[in-house]
Short mmCIF file of C-alpha atoms and ligand atoms in Angstrom, two decimals:
data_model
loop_
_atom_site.label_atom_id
_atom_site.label_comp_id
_atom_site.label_asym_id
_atom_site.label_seq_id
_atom_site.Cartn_x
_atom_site.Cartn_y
_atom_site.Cartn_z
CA UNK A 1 -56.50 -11.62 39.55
CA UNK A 2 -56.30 -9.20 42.70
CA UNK A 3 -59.58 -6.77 42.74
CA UNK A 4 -57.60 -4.04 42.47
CA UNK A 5 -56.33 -4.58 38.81
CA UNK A 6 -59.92 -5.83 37.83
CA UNK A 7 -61.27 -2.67 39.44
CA UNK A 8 -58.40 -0.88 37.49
CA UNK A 9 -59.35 -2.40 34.27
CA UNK A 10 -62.55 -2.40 34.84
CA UNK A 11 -64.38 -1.89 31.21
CA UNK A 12 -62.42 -4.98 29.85
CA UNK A 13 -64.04 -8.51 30.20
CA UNK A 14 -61.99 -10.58 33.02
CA UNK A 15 -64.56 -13.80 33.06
CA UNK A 16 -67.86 -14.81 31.24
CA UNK A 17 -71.22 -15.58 32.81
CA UNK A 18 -71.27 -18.74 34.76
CA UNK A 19 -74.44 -19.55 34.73
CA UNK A 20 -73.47 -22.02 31.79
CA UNK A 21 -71.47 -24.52 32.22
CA UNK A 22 -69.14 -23.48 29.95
CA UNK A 23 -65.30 -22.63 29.74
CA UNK A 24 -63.81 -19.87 27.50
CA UNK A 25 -60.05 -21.15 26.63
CA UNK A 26 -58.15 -18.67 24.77
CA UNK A 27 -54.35 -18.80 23.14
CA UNK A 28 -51.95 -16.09 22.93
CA UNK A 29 -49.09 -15.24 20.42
CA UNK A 30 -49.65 -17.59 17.21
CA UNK A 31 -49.89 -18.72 14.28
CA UNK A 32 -47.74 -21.55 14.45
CA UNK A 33 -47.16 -23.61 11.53
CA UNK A 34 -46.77 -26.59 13.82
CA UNK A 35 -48.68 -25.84 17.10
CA UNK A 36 -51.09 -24.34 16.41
CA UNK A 37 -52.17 -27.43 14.21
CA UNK A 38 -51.61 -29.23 17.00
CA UNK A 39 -54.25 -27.38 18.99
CA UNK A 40 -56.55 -27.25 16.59
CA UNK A 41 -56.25 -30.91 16.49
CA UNK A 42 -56.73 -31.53 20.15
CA UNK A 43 -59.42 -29.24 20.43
CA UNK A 44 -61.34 -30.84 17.26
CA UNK A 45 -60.45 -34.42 18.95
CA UNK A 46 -62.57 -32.89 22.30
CA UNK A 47 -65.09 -30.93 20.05
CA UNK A 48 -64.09 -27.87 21.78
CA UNK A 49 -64.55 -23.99 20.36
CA UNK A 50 -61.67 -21.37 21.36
CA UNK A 51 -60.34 -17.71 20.59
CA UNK A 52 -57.26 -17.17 19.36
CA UNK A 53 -55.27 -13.98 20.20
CA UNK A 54 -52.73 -13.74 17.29
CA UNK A 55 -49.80 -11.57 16.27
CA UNK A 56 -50.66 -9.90 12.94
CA UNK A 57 -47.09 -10.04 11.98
CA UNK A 58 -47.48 -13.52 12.21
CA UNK A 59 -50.74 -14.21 10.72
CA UNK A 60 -48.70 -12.07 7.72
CA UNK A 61 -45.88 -14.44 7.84
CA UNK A 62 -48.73 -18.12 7.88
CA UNK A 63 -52.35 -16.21 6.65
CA UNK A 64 -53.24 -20.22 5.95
CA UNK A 65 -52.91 -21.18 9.21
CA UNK A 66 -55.29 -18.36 10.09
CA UNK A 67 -58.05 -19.98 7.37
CA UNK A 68 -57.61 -22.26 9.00
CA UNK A 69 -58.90 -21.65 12.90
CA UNK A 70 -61.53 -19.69 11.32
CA UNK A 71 -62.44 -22.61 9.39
CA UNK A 72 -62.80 -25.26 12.12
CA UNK A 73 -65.26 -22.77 13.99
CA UNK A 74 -62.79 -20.85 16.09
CA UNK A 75 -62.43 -16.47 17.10
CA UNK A 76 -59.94 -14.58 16.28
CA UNK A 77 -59.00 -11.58 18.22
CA UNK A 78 -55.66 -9.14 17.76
CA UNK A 79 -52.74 -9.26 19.96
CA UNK A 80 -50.90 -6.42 18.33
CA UNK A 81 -48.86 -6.76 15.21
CA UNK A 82 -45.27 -7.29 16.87
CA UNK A 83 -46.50 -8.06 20.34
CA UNK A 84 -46.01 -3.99 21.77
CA UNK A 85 -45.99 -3.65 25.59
CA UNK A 86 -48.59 -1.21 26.16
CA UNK A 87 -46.90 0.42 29.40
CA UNK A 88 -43.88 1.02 27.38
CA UNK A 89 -44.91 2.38 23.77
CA UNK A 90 -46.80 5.82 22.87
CA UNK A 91 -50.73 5.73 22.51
CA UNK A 92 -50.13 6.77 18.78
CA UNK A 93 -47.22 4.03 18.19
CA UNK A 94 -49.42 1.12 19.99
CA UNK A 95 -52.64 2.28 18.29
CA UNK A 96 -51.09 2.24 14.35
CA UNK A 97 -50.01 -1.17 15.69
CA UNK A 98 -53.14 -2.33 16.80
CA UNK A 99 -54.20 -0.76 13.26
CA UNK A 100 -51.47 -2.68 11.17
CA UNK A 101 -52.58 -6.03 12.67
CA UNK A 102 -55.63 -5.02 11.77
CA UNK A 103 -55.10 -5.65 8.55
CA UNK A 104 -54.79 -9.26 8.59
CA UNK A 105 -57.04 -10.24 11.78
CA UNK A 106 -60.97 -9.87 11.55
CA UNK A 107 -62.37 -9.08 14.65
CA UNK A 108 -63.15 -6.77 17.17
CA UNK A 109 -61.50 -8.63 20.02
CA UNK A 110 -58.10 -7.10 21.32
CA UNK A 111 -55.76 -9.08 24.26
CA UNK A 112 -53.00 -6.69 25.16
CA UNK A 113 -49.68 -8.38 25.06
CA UNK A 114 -48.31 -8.85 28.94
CA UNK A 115 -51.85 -7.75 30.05
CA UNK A 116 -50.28 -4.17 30.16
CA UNK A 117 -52.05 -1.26 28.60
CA UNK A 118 -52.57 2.49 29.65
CA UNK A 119 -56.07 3.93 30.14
CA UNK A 120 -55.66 6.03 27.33
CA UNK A 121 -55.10 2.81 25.34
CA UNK A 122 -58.24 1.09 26.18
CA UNK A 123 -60.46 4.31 25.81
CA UNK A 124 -58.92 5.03 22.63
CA UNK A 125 -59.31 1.57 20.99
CA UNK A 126 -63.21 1.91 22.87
CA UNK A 127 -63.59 4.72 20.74
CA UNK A 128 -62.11 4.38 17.76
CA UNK A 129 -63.00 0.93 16.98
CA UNK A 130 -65.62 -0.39 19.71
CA UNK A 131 -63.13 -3.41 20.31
CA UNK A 132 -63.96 -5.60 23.54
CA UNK A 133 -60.85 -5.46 25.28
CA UNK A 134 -60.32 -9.49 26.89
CA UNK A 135 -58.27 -10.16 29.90
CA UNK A 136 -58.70 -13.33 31.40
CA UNK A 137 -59.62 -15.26 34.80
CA UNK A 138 -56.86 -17.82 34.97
CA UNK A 139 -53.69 -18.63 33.91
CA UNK A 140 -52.47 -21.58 33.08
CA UNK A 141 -48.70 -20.27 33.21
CA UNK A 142 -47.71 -22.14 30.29
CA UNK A 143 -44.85 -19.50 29.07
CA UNK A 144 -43.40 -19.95 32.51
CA UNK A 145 -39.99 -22.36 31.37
CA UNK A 146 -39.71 -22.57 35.37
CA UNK A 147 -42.89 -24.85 36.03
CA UNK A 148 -43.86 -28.14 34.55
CA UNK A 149 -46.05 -28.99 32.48
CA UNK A 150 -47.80 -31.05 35.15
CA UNK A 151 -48.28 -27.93 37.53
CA UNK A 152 -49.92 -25.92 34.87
CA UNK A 153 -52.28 -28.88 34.41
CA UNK A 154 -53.02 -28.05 38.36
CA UNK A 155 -52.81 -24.37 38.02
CA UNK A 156 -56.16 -24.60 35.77
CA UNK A 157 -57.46 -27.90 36.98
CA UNK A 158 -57.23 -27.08 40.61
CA UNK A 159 -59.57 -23.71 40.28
CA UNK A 160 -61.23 -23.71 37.05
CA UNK A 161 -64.71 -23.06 37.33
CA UNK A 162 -68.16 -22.19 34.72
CA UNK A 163 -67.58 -19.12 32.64
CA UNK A 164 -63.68 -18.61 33.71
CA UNK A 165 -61.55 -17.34 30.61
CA UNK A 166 -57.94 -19.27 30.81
CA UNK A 167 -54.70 -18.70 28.84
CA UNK A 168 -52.48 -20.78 26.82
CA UNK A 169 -49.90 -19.67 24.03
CA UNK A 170 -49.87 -21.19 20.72
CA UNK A 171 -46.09 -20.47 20.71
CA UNK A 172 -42.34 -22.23 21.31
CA UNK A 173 -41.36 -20.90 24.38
CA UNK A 174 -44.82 -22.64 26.19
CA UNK A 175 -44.90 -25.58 23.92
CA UNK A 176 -43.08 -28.02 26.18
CA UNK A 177 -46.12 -27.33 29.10
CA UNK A 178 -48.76 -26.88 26.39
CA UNK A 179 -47.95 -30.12 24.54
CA UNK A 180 -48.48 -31.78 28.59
CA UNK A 181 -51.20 -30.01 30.07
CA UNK A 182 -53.81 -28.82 27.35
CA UNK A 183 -55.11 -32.49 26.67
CA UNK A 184 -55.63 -33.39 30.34
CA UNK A 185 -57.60 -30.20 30.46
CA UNK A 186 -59.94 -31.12 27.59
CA UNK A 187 -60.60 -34.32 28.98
CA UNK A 188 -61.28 -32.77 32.20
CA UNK A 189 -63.58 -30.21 30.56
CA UNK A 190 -65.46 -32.68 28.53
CA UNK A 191 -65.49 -35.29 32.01
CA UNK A 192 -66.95 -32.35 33.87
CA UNK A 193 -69.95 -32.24 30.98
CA UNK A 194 -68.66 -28.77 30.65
CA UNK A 195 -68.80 -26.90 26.96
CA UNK A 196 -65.61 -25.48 25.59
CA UNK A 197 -66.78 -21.90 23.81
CA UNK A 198 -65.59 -19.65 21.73
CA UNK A 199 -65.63 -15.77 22.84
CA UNK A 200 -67.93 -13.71 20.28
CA UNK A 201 -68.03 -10.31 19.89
CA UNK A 202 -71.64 -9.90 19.52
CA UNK A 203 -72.36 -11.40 23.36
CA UNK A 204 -69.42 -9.28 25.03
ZN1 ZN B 301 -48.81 -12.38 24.08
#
């Protein structure tokens, strides 16, 4: 991520301490009633902990597929309740949306959708809530229908390092590169002796 957006953003959390050696993977823009099953199988299969940044108007539409990532161990964070573009919507509009998801997500973890949210955003949601606002160190580029599934695989695998936060989406449009590259990854993870964590709100 160039040092000028980190320095931009800079009281959201962009990467996790490496002095573990431990890996923070995170998906975007479920539930799924089929995918995200699948992940949760894969990462049970590699005894691996993640977040999970869902859409509340989603988690409305499948709450038992949200029991259920709780259940195996997992975080939940928001992700908006209908997936608002930060740069584009009013503070008051993006904030009773943040509000609405709310609702149906329990956490104080907030990924904006597109990465894009105003200052005012972020200092309001500071304030009003005390939600850590999570950005991430790598992409994997999953939602990207123009790559392969195989060069996501070597967009993490070539620079992923302890205490790096990547991205995946638990969703259709990155299922065909998901499906490819997020079990090579776990193996990879688990081959380097590496942990797979969750992100918790009470360390951030
Ligand atoms: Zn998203």
């Amino acid at each position: 991520m160039p040092a000028l957006i980190r320095w931009y953003y800079s009281s959201c959390i962009w990467q996790m301490p490496s002095s573990e050696p431990a890996v923070y993977l995170t998906f975007d823009d479920g539930p799924h009633p089929e995918i995200t099953p699948w992940v949760l199988e894969q990462l049970r299969k590699w005894n691996v902990r993640a977040t999970f940044f869902c859409i509340g108007s989603r988690v409305q539409q499948y709450p038992e597929i949200m029991a259920q990532i709780l259940q195996e161990g997992h975080t939940v964070g928001n992700h908006t309740h209908t997936h608002l573009n930060g740069w584009k919507t009013s503070d008051d509009v993006y904030m009773k949306n943040i509000q609405q998801a709310r609702e149906w997500i329990p956490s104080g973890l907030f990924r904006p959708p597109y990465g894009r949210i105003r200052q005012s955003q972020i200092k309001e949601l500071i304030h009003s809530s005390g939600d850590r606002v999570v950005m991430w160190s790598l992409l994997s580029g999953d939602f990207d229908r123009s790559i392969s599934g195989e060069q996501c695989m070597r967009n993490v695998l070539t620079t992923i390092r302890s205490g790096d936060i990547v991205v995946f989406h638990d969703s259709e449009k990155a299922w065909e590169r998901l499906e490819y590259c997020l079990p090579r990854i776990l193996a990879h993870i688990k081959d380097k002796k590496w942990e797979g964590k969750r992100l918790e709100y009470k360390y951030l």
